[in-house]
XYZ file of C-alpha atoms in Angstrom:
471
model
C 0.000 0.000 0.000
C 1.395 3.424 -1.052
C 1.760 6.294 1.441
C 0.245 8.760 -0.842
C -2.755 7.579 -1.383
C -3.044 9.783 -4.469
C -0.153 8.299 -5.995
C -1.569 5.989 -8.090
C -4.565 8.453 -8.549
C -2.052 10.623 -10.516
C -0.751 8.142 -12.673
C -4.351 6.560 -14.265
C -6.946 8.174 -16.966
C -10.325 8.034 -16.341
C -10.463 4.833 -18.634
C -8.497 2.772 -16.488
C -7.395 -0.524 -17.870
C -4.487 -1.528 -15.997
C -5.956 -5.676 -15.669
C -2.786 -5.875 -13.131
C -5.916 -3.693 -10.770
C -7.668 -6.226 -10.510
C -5.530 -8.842 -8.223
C -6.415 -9.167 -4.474
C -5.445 -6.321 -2.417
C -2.778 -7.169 -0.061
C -2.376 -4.269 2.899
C 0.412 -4.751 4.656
C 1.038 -7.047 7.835
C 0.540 -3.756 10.267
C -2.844 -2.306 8.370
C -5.885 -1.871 10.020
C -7.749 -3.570 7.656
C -6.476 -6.482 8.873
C -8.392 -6.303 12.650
C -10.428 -8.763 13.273
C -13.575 -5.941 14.544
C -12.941 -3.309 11.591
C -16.176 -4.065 9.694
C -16.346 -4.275 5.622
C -19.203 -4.025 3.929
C -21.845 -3.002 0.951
C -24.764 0.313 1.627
C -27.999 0.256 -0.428
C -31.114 2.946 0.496
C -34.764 1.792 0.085
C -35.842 4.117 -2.162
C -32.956 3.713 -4.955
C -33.533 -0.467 -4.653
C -37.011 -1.507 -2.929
C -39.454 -0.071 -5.908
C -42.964 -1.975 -5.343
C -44.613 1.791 -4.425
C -48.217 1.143 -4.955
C -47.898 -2.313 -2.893
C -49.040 -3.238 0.674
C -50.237 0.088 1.929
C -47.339 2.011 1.192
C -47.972 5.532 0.955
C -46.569 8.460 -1.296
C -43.206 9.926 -0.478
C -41.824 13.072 -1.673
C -39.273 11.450 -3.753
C -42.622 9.538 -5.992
C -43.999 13.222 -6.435
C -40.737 14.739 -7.740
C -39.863 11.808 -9.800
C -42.954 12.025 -11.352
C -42.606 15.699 -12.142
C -41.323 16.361 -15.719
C -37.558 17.080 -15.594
C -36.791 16.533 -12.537
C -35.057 13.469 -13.257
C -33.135 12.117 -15.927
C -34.918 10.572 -18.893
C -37.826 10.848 -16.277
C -37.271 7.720 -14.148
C -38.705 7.097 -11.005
C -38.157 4.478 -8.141
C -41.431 2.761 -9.017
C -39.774 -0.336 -9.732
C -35.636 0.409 -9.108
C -34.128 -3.166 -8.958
C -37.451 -4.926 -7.427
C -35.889 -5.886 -4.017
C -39.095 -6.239 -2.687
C -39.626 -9.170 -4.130
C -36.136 -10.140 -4.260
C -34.973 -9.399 -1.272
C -33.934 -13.270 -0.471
C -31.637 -14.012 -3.654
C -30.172 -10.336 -2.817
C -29.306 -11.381 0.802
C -27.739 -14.604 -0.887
C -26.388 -12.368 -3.533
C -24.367 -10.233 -0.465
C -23.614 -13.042 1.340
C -21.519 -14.957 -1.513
C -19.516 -12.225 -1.814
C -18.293 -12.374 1.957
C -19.802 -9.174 2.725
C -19.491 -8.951 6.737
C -21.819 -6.368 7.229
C -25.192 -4.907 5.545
C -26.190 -0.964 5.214
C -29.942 -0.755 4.844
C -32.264 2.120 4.974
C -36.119 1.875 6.008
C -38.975 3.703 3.759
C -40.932 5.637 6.337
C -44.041 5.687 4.047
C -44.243 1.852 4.071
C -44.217 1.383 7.644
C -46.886 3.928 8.665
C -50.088 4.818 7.699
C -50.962 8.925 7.669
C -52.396 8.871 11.519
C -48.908 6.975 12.602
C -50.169 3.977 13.376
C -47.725 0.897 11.723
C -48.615 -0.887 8.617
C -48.240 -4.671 9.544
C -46.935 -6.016 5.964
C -44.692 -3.101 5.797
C -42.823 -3.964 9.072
C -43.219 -7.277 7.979
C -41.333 -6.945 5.069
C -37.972 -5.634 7.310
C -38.426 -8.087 9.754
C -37.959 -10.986 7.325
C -35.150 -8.980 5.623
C -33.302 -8.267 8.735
C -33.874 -11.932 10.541
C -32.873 -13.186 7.393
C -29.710 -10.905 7.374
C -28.693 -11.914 10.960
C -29.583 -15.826 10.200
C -26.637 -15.083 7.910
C -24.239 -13.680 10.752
C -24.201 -10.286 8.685
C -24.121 -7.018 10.763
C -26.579 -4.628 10.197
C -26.945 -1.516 10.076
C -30.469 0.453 9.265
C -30.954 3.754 8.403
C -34.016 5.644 9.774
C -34.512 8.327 6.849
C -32.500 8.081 3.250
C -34.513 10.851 2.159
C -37.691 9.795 0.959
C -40.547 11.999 3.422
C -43.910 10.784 3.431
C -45.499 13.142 0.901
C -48.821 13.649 3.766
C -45.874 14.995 5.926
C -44.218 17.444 2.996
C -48.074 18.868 2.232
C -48.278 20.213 5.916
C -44.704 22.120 5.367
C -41.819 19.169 4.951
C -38.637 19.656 7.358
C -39.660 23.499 7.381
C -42.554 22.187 10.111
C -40.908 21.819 13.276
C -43.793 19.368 13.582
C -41.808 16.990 11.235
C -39.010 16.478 13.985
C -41.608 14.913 16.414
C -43.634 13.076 14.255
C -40.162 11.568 12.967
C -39.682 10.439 16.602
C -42.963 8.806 16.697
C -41.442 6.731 13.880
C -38.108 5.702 15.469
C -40.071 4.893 18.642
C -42.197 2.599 16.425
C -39.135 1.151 14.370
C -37.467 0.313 17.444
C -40.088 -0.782 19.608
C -40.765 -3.488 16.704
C -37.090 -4.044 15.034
C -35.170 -4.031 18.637
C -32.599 -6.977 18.555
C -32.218 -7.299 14.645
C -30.512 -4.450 14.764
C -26.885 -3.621 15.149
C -26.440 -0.019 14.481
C -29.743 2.868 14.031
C -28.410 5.933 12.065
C -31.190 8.658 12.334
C -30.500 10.344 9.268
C -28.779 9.637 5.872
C -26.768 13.263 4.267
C -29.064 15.651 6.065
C -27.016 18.408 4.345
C -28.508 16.881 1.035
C -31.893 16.945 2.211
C -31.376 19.949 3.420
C -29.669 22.094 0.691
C -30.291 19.932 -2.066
C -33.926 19.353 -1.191
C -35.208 22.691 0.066
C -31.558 25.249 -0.674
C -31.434 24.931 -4.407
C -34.228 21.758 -5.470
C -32.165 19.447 -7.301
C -33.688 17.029 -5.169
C -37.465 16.714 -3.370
C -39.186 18.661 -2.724
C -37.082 21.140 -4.816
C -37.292 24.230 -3.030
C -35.046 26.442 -3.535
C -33.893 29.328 -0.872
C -31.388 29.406 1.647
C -33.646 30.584 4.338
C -35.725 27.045 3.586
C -32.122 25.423 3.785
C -31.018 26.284 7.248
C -34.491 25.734 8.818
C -34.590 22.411 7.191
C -31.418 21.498 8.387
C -32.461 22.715 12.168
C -35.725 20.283 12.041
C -33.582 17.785 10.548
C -31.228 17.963 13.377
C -33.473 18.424 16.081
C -35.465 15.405 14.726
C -32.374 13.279 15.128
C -31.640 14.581 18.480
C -35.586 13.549 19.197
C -34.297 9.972 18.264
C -31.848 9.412 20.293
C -33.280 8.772 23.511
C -36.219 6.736 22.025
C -33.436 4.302 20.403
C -31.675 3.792 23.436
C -35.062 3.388 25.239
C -36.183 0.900 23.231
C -33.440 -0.998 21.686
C -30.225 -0.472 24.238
C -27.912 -3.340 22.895
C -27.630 -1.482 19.105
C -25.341 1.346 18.507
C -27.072 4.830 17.770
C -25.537 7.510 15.229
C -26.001 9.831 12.245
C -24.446 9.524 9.272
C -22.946 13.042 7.391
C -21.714 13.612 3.757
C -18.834 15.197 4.066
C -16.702 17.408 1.183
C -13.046 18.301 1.077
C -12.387 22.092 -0.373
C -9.147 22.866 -1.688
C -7.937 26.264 -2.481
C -6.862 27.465 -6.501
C -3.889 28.944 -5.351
C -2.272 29.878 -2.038
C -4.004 33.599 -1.966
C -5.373 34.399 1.585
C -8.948 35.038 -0.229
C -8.617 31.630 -2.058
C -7.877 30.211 1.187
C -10.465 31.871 2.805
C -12.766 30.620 0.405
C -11.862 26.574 0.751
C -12.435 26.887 4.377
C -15.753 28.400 4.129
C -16.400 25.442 1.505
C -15.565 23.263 4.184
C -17.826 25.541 6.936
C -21.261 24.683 4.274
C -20.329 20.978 3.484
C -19.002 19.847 6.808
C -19.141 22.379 10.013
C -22.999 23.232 9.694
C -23.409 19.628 10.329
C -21.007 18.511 12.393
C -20.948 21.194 14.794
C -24.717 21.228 16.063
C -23.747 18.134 16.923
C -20.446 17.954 18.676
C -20.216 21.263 19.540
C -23.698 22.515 20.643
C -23.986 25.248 18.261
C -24.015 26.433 14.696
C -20.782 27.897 12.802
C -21.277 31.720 12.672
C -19.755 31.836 9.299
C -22.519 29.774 7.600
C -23.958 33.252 8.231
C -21.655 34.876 6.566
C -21.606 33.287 3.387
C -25.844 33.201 3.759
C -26.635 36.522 5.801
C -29.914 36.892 7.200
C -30.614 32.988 7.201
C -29.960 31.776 10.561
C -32.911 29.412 11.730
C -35.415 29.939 14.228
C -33.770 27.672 17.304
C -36.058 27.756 20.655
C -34.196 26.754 24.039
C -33.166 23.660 24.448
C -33.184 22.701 21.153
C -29.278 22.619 20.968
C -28.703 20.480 24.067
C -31.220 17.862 22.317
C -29.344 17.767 18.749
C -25.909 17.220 20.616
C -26.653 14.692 22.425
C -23.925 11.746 22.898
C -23.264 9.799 19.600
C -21.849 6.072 19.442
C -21.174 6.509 16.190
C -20.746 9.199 13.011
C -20.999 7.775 9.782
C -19.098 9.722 7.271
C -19.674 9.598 3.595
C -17.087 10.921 0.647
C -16.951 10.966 -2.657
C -14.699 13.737 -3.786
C -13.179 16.581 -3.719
C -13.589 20.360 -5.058
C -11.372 22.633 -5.856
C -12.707 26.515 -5.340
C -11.639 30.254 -5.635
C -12.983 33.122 -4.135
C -16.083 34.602 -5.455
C -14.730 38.075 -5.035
C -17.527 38.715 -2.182
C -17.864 36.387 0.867
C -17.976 33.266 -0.371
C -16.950 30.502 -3.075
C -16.727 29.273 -6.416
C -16.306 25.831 -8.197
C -13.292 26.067 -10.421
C -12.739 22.443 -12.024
C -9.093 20.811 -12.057
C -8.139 19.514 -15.496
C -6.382 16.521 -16.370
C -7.732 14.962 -12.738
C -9.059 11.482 -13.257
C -13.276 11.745 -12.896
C -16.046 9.586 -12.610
C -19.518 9.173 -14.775
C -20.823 11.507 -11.917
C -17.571 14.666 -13.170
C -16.702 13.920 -9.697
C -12.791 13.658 -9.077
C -10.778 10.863 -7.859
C -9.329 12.006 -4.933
C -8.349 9.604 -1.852
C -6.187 12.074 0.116
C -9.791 13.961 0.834
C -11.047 11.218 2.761
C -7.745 10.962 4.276
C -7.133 14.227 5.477
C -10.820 15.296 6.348
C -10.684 12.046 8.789
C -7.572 13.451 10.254
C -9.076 17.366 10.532
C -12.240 16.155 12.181
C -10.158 14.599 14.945
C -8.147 17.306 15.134
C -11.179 19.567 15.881
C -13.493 17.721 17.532
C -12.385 16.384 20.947
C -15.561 14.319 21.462
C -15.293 12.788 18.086
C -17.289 9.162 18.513
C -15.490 5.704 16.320
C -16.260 6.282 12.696
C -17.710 4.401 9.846
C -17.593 4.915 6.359
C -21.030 4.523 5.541
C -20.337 5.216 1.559
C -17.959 5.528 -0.455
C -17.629 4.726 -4.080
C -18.212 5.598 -7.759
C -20.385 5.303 -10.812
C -19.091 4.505 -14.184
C -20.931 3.526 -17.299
C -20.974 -0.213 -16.761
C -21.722 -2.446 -19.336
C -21.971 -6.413 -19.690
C -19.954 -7.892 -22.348
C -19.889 -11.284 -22.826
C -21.417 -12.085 -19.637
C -18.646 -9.872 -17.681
C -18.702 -6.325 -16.492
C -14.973 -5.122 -16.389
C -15.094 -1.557 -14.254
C -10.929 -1.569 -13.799
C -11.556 1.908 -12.564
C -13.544 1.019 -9.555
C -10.944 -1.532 -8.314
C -8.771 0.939 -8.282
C -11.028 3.329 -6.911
C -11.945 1.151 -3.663
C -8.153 0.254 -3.552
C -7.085 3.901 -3.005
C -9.786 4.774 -0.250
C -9.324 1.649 1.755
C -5.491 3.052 1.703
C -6.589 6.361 2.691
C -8.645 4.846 5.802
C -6.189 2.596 6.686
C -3.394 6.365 7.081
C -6.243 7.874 8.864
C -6.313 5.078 11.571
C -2.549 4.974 11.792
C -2.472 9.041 12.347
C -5.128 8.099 14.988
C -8.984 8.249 13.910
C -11.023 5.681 15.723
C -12.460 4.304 11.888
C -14.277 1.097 12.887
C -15.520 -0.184 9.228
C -16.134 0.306 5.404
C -19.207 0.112 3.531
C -18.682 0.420 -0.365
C -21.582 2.628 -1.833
C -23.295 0.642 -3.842
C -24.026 -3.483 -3.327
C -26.054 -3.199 -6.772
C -26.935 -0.243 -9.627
C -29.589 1.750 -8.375
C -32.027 4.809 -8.949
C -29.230 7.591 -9.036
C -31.845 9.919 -7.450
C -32.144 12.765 -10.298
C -29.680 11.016 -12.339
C -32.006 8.226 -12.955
C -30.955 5.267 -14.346
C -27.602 6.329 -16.209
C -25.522 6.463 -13.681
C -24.157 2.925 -12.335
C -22.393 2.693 -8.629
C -23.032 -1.008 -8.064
C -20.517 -3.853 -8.023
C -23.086 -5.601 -9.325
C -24.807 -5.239 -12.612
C -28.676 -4.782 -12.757
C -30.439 -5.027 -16.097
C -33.349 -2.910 -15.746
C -35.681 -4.162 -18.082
C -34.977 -8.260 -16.847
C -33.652 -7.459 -13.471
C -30.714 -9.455 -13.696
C -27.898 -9.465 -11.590
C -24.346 -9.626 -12.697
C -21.573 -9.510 -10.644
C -18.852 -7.029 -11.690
C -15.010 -7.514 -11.786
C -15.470 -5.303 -8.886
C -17.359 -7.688 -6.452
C -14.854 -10.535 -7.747
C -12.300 -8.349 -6.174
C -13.645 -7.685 -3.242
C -14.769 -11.676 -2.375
C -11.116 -11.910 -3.105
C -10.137 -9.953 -0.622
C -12.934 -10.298 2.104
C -11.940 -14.127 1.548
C -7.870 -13.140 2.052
C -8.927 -10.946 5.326
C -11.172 -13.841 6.795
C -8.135 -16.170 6.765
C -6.181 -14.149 8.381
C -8.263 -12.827 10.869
């Protein structure tokens, strides 16, 4: 394993076909990787996989009604149908098990396991129960995901995560989810990216609802908070044993040139994408300098609300994908200005391992009370394609390689990283990307809904197998 973990970065195109990538990955005898409780695994959500929409009292979410808006999405796809798991669920769970996968990142659709007055709908629980009994049957750790974004739509038509009402009624729901799911369970994380549901959903509507105003941003992002800080208590009420978190994107900023106002402008990048969530909730308080870069947005916070949101984690899941580079915008805040020659991804997102590597490293740095960390996701979408029965995605290999490198510095320079979980088991619905874009290590064909593993899950039985023998 290199040092740099960008070192190999540098040296590959974006059409990687180096087949030498594609041999078992081989850390060195002092790696972390190699610890017999550092937990590897695969991340799916419900909405992008589960499809069956209309089926066994499952109600509208927000993410059916923007889906089904004309161009909201790519090509205009929706999660009606996504890779059927619903029915499929069991050959999935034997699908993830043959590949050695030690643990299992699920997420739970809120609108199929509640009716509009909150009380549960029986086939909808149902339907998790089997999955997760099934799961542990297997000796696979799991770990379930309260909200991956897609709102009951009743809940969105009486004001979204601008009604502080939201934050309650999504504590009636973990009560309910952990009153009935206690003990199949491993690890609850509240909320999935709330700075996506926040800004992208409500800041500038790429996503649902697709409002767009900073004001509705920060507000969102309070009630979003707030309703994880709700949770928290009701999880350890009701299910004691499991392990209770959040899980954040995260974004590294880098600076176009070493000017004090180009420097200034990376860290405020780093203030939006990482300190107005990550503060709140290790630190009590938000990051006056959001304010700065949105004046006049600072949301409406009544007492106590802080104490609640900052509650003691046992976890923080951290997501990265990439970095981006930015100048000043010649005012208070930021630009985008793209690297060239950088290797990307189908996404335009670049390759950059050091990010996850050095952000890991920053947040321990600042945060005393930083809990153990998982990567929750991490990985990349490429335009996959089966050819002769194989799927050869070279780049991702490398991709994985690089980032389990990068984890494996940030534990040596002292993070507390407990697992992995690649982002994504199987292609999904991209969210407004549709269909196109392809972050599975397994294939799915759409239209037949078959499953095909990629070079990329060969690798990584090869080395989940490698790590079991030795561990």
């Amino acid at each position: 394993m290199a040092n740099d973990a960008s070192a190999v970065s540098d040296a590959l195109s974006p059409a990687v076909s180096n087949n030498s990538l594609v041999d078992p990955f081989t850390p060195p005898a002092d790696s972390a990787l190699w610890r017999k409780n550092f937990l590897l695994g695969a991340a799916t959500a419900s909405y992008q996989i589960e499809g069956a929409v209309n089926e066994d009292g499952r109600l509208p979410s927000i993410w059916d009604t923007f889906s089904a808006t004309p161009g909201k999405v790519l090509a205009g796809d929706t999660g009606a149908i996504a890779c059927d798991h619903y029915h499929r669920w069991e050959a999935d769970v034997e699908l993830l098990v043959s590949l050695g996968l030690e643990g299992y990142r699920l997420s739970i659709a809120w609108p199929r396991v509640m009716d509009a007055a909150g009380a549960p709908n029986r086939k909808g629980l149902d339907f998790y129960r089997r999955l997760l009994n099934r799961l542990k049957e297997k000796g696979v750790t799991t770990f379930v995901t309260l909200y991956h974004w897609d709102l009951p739509q009743h809940l969105e038509d009486r004001g979204g995560w601008l009604n502080r009402d939201t934050a309650y009624r999504f504590a009636d729901y973990a009560d309910l989810m952990s009153r009935e799911l206690a003990g199949t369970v491993d690890a609850w994380a509240t909320l999935n990216e709330p700075w996506c549901s926040a800004y992208l959903g409500y800041g500038n509507g790429h996503h649902a609802p697709g409002l767009a105003n900073d004001r509705f941003a920060t507000q969102a992002m309070h009630h979003l908070l707030l309703a994880h800080g709700l949770a928290i208590p009701v999880l350890h009420a009701n299910d004691p044993v499991s392990q209770k978190g959040i899980v954040a994107n995260v974004g590294r900023g880098t600076a176009n040139s070493d000017s004090a106002a180009d420097q200034r402008a990376a860290h405020l990048f780093e203030v939006q994408h990482n300190a107005w969530i990550l503060d709140p909730l290790l630190k009590g308080a938000y990051p006056q300098e959001l304010f700065e870069l949105w004046p006049g947005t600072e949301p409406l916070v009544l007492d106590g609300d802080m104490r609640i949101i900052s509650a003691p984690l046992d976890f923080l899941g951290v997501n990265y994908y990439f970095r981006t580079n930015v100048a000043s915008d010649g005012a208070h805040g930021f630009r985008d200005v793209p690297l060239e020659g950088v290797e990307r991804t189908q996404m335009g997102w670049e390759v950059y391992p050091d990010g996850l590597r050095d952000l890991l490293t920053g947040f321990n740095n600042t945060y005393q009370n930083l809990p153990p960390v998982y990567i929750t996701e991490n990985g990349m979408a490429s335009d996959d394609q089966v050819i002769d029965g194989r799927v050869d995605d070279t780049q991702r290999i490398s991709f994985l390689k690089r980032h389990l490198a990068a984890v494996d510095q940030a534990i040596k320079a002292g993070v507390d990283i407990r697992g992995y979980f690649l982002w994504s088991l199987m292609d999904n619905f991209e969210w407004a990307f549709g269909y196109e874009r392809r972050f599975g290590v397994v294939h799915v064909d759409y239209s037949t809904q078959k499953r095909t593993i990629k070079r990329s899950a060969e690798w990584v039985a090869k080395f989940l197998k490698e790590r079991k023998a030795r561990v």
